[in-house]
Short mmCIF file of C-alpha atoms and ligand atoms in Angstrom, two decimals:
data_model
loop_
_atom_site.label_atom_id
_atom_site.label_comp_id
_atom_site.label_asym_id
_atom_site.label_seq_id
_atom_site.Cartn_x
_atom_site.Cartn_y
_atom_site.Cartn_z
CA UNK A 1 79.55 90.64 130.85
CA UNK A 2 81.77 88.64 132.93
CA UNK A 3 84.22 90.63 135.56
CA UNK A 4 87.03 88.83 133.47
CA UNK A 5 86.20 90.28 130.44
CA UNK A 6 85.44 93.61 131.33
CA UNK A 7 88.52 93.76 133.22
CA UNK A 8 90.75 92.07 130.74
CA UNK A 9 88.80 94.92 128.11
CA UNK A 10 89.31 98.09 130.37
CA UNK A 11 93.18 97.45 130.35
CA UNK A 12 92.86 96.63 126.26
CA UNK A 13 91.81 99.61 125.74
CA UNK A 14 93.77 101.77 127.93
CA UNK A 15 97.24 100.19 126.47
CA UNK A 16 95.89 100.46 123.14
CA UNK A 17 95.72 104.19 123.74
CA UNK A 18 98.90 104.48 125.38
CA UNK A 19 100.49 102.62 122.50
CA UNK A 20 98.38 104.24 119.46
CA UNK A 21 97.80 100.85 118.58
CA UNK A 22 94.71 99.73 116.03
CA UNK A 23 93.23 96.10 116.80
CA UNK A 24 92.80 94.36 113.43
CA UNK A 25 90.52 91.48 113.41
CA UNK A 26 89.35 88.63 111.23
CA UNK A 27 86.08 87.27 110.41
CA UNK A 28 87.05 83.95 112.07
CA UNK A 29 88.57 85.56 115.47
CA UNK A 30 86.94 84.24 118.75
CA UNK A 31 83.61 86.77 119.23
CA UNK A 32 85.12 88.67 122.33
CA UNK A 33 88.38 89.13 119.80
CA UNK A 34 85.78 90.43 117.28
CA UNK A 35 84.06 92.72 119.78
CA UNK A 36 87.20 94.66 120.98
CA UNK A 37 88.56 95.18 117.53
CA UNK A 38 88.92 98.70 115.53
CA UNK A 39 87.67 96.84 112.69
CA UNK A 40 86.58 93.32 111.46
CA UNK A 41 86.88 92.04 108.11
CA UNK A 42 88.25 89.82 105.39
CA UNK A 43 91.76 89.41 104.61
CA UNK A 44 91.63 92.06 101.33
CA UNK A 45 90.04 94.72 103.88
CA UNK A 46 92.33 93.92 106.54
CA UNK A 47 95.62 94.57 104.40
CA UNK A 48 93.73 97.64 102.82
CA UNK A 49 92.99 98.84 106.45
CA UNK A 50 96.62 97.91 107.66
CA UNK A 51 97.82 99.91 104.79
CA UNK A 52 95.82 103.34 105.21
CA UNK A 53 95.88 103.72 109.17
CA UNK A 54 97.94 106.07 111.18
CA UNK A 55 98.56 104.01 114.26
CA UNK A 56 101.61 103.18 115.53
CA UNK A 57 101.36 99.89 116.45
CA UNK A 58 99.33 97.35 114.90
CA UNK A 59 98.00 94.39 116.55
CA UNK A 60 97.03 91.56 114.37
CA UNK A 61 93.79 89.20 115.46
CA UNK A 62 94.38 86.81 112.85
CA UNK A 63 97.03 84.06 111.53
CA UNK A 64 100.71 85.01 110.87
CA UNK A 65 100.36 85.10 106.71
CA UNK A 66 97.76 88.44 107.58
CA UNK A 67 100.53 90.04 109.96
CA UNK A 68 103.42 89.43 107.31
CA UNK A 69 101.34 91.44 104.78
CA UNK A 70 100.60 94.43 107.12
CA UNK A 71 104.72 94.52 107.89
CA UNK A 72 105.06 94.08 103.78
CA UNK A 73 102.62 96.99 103.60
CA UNK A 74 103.71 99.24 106.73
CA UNK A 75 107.42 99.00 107.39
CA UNK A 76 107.72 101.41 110.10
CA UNK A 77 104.88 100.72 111.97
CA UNK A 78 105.08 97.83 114.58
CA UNK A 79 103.48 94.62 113.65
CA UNK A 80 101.98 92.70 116.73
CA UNK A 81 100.49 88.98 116.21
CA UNK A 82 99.40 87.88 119.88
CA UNK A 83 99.92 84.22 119.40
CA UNK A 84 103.23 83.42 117.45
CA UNK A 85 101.68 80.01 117.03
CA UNK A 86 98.98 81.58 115.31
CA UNK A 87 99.81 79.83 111.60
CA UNK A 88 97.70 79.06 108.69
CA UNK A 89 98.34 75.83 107.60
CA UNK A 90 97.23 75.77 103.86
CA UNK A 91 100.37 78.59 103.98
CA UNK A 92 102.74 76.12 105.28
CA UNK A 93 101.78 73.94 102.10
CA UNK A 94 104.20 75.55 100.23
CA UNK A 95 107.94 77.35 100.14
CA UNK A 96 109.79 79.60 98.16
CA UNK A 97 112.11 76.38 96.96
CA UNK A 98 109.13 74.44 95.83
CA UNK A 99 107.61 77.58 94.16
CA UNK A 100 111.28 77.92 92.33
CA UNK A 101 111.27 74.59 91.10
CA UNK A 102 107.85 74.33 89.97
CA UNK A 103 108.35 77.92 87.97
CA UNK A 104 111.34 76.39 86.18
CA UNK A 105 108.83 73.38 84.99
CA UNK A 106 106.33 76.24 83.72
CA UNK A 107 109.07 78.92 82.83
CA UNK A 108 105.25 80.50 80.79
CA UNK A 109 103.05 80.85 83.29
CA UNK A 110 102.22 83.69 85.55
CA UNK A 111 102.23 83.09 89.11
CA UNK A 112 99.38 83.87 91.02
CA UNK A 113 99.80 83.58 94.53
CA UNK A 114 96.87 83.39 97.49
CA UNK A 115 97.32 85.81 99.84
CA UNK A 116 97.40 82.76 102.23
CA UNK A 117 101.13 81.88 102.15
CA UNK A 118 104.64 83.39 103.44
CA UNK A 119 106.25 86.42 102.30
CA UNK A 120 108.83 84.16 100.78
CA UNK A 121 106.26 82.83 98.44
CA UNK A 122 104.68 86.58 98.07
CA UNK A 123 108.41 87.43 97.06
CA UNK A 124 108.58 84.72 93.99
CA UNK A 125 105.14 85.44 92.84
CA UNK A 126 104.29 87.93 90.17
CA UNK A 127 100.41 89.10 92.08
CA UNK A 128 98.71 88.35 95.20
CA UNK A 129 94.80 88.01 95.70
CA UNK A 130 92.35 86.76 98.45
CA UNK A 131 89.35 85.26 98.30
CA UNK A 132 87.81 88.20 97.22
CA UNK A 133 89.47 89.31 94.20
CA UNK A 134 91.17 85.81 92.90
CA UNK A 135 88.72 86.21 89.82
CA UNK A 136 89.20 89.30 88.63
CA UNK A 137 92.99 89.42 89.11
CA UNK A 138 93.55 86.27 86.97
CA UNK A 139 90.56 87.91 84.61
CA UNK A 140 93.40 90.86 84.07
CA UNK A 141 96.37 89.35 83.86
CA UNK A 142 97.87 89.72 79.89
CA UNK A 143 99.01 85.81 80.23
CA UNK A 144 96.64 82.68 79.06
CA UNK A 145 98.87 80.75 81.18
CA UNK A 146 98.61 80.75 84.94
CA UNK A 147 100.37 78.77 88.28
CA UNK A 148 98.36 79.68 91.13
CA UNK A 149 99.43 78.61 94.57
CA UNK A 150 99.03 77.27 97.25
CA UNK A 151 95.14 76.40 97.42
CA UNK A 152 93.96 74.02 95.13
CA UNK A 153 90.73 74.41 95.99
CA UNK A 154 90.68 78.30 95.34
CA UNK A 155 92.57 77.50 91.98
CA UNK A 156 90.17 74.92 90.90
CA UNK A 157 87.17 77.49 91.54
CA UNK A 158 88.88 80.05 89.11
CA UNK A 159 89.68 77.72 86.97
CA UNK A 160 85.59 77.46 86.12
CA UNK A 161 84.75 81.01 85.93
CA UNK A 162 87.74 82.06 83.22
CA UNK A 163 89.45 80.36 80.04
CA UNK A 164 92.47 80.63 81.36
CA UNK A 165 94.73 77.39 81.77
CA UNK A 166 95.37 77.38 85.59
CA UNK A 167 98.17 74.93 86.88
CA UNK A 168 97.37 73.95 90.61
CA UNK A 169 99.42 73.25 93.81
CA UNK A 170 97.81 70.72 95.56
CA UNK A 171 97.35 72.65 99.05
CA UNK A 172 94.02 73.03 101.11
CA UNK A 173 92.69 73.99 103.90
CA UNK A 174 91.86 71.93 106.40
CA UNK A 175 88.95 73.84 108.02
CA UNK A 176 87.40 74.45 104.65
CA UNK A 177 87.77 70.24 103.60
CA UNK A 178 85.83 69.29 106.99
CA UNK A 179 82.49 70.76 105.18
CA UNK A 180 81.05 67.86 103.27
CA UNK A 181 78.88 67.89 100.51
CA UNK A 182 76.07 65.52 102.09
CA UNK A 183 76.14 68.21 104.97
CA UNK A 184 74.66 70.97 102.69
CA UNK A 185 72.19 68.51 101.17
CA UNK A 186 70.78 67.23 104.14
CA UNK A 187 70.61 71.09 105.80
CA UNK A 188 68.78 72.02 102.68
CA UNK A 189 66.37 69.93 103.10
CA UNK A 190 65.48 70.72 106.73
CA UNK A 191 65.92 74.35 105.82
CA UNK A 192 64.24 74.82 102.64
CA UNK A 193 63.68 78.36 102.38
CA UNK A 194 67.70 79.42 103.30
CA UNK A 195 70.29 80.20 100.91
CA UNK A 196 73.43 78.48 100.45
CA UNK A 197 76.82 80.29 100.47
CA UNK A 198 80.05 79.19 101.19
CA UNK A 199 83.76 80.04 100.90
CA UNK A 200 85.79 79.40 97.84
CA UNK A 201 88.78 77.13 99.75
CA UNK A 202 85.43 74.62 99.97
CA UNK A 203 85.65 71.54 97.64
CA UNK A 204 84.57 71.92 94.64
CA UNK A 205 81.51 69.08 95.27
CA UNK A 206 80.42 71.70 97.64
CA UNK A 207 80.67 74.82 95.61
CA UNK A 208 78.71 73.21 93.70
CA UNK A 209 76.06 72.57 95.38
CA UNK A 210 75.95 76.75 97.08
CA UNK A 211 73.76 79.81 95.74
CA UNK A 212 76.72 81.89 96.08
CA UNK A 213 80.49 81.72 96.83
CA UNK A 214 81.50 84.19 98.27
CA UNK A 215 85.20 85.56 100.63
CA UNK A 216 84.37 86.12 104.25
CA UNK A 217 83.62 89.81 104.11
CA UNK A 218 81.86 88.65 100.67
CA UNK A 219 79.56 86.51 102.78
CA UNK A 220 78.68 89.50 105.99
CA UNK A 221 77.04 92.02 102.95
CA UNK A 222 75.51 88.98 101.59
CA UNK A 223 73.86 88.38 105.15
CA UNK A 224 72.68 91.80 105.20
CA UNK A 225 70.87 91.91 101.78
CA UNK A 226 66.89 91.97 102.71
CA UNK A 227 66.32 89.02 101.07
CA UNK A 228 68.47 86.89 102.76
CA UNK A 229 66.47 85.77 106.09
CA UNK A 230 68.08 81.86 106.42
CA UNK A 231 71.45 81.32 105.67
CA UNK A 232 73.69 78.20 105.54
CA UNK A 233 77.14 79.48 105.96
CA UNK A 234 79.98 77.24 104.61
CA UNK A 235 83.03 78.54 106.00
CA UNK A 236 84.81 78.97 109.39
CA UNK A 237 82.33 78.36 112.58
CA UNK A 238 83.34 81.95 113.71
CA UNK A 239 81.90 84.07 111.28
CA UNK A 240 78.68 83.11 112.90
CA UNK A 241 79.27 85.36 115.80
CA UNK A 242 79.41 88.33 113.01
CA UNK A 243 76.49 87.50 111.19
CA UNK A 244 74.45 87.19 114.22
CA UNK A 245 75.49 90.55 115.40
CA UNK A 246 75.16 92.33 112.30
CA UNK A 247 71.66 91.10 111.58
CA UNK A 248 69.74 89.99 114.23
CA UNK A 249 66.06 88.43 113.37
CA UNK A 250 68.25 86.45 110.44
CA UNK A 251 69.03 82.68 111.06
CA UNK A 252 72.45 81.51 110.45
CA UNK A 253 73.07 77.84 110.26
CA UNK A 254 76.55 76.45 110.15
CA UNK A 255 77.31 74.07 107.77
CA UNK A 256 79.52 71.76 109.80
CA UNK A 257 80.07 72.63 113.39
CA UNK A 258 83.95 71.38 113.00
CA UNK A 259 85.02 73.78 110.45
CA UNK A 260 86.97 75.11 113.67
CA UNK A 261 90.45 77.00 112.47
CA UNK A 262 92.39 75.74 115.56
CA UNK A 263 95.09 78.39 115.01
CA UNK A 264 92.43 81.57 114.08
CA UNK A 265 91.13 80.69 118.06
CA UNK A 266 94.79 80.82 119.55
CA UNK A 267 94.40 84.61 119.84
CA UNK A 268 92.03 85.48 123.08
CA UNK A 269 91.46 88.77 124.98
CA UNK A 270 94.46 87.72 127.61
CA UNK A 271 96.56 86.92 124.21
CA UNK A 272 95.89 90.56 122.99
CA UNK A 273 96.57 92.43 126.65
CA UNK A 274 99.60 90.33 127.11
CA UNK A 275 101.20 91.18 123.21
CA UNK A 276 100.76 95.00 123.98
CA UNK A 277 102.30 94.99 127.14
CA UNK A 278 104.98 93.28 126.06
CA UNK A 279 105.04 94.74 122.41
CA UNK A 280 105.67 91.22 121.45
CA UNK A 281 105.00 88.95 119.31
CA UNK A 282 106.56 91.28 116.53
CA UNK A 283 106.49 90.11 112.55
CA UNK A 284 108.56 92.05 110.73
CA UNK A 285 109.55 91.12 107.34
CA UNK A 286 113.15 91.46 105.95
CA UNK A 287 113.43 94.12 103.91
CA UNK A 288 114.88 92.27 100.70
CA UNK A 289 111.81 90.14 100.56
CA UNK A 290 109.46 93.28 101.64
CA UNK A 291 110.06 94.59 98.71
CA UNK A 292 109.57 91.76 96.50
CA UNK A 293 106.69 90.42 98.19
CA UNK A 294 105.71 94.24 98.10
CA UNK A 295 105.10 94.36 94.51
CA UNK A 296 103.03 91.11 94.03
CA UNK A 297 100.61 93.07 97.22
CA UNK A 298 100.65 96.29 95.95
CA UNK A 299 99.77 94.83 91.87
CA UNK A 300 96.67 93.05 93.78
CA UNK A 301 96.06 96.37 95.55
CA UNK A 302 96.36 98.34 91.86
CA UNK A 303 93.97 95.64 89.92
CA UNK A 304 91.33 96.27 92.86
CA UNK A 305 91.39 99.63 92.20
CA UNK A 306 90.88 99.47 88.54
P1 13P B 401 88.95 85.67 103.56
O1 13P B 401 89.94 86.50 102.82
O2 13P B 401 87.73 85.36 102.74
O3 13P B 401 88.61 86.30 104.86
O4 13P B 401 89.59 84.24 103.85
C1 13P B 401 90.73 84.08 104.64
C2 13P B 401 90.88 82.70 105.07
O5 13P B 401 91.86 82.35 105.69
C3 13P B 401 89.85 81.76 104.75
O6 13P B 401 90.11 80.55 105.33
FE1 SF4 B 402 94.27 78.91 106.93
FE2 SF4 B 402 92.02 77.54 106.62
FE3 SF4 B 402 92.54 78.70 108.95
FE4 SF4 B 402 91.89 80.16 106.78
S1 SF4 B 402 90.59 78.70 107.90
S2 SF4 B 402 93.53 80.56 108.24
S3 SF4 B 402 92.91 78.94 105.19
S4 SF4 B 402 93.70 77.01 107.99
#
């Protein structure tokens, strides 16, 4: 380890202390991010982690729709998010205004709302879900009719696993769209012995063409399975770092080196010292939309459970 980082890492840890801070990280985090967290995972365990801990302070490795939910889930604890610049884009696709007016076109439909989006949008949305749960929380919902928002992509991938009539909103993310389907053929073939499995904001030409699709945490207990010695990982470049760790002897080819998530790699280990010195960056969500956005989290959280 480089005297940089093992400086930088010493005084991480000794703040973190001082502050009873936790260090929440996400699959796609820079690997020395990753390596200094309390935990790593997807963005259903992160908010299920932010919700249960004790800490004080929580510092957020990830983009600023993951921080809002730990505020919406832990009022009175402090929220940090190193990089304020640290957005996800597909969550800037939409706003509460266009959600309002596109509700009063389809004044039947439930609205199901990616976890990837504002607290605004959280607040005029009836459930959340993530990439791990979108299924099965459309699966239980009472209504045939649903609007789910903001990823297309995610909403189109839904759409063919339940009979449900799913209106879309046409945002994407722009990572996810950089992984072509030609890329997966042509890895295939050099590789024919791996297994395909990718993330469900790919295009649907691509989900096609995986063995599994699977959320980000999905994809690490995937790796792990004993059967799985090759993998072709479509998703963000940085879950490679994980994989790798977790299960060395495995080979884990990326399917596109530039499904880089420009804003996930803002945060970095001088980011993280800097926040909790200055106990800035702080998200906090206003409490009137808290508590909306609350209840479309917390009927995610209940529907998990069940
Ligand atoms: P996961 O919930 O699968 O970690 O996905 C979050 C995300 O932003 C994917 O781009
Ligand atoms: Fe948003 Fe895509 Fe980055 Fe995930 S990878 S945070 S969806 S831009």
């Amino acid at each position: 380890m480089e005297n940089r980082d093992a400086r930088l890492i010493e005084d991480i840890l000794r703040l973190k202390r001082q502050r009873k801070a936790i260090i929440l990280a996400h699959n796609y985090q820079l690997g020395e991010v990753q390596d200094i967290a309390d935990f790593v995972g997807d963005s259903l365990e992160l908010s299920q982690k932010a919700a249960k801990t004790d800490a004080d302070v929580i510092v957020f490795c990830g983009v600023h729709f993951m921080a809002e939910t730990a505020s919406i889930l832990c009022p009175d604890k402090v929220v940090l998010l190193p990089d304020i610049h640290a957005g996800c884009p597909m969550a800037d696709m939409i706003t509460a205004e266009g959600l309002r007016e596109r509700k009063r076109e389809l004044p039947g439909a439930i609205v199901v709302c990616y976890i990837n989006s504002s607290a605004e949008v959280k607040a005029e949305s009836d459930v959340c879900c993530t990439s791990a749960n979108a299924v099965k929380v459309v699966e239980s919902l009472d209504s045939e009719e649903i609007l789910f928002v903001p990823d297309q992509y995610l909403g189109h991938y839904i759409s063919t696993k339940t009979d449900k009539r799913i209106s879309l909103w046409p945002g994407f993310c722009p990572t996810h769209i950089r992984i072509q389907p030609q890329y997966i053929t042509s890895l295939r073939q050099e590789h024919p012995q791996a297994r395909v499995a990718v993330h469900p904001e790919c295009r649907p030409e691509v989900i096609v063409l995986a063995d599994e699709v699977l959320s980000t945490g999905g994809l690490c207990r995937y790796a792990s399975r004993s059967e799985v010695k090759e993998m072709i990982v479509g998703t963000e470049i940085g879950i490679i770092h994980r994989l790798r760790k977790e299960n060395p002897g495995k080979k884990f080819i990326p399917a596109s080196e530039q499904a880089i998530c420009p804003r996930m790699k803002l945060i970095t280990l001088e980011r993280v010292l800097w926040s909790l010195q200055e106990m800035a960056p702080e998200v906090k969500v206003p409490q009137e939309i808290r508590l909306k956005a609350k209840a479309a989290v917390d009927k995610m959280l209940e529907i998990g459970r069940s």
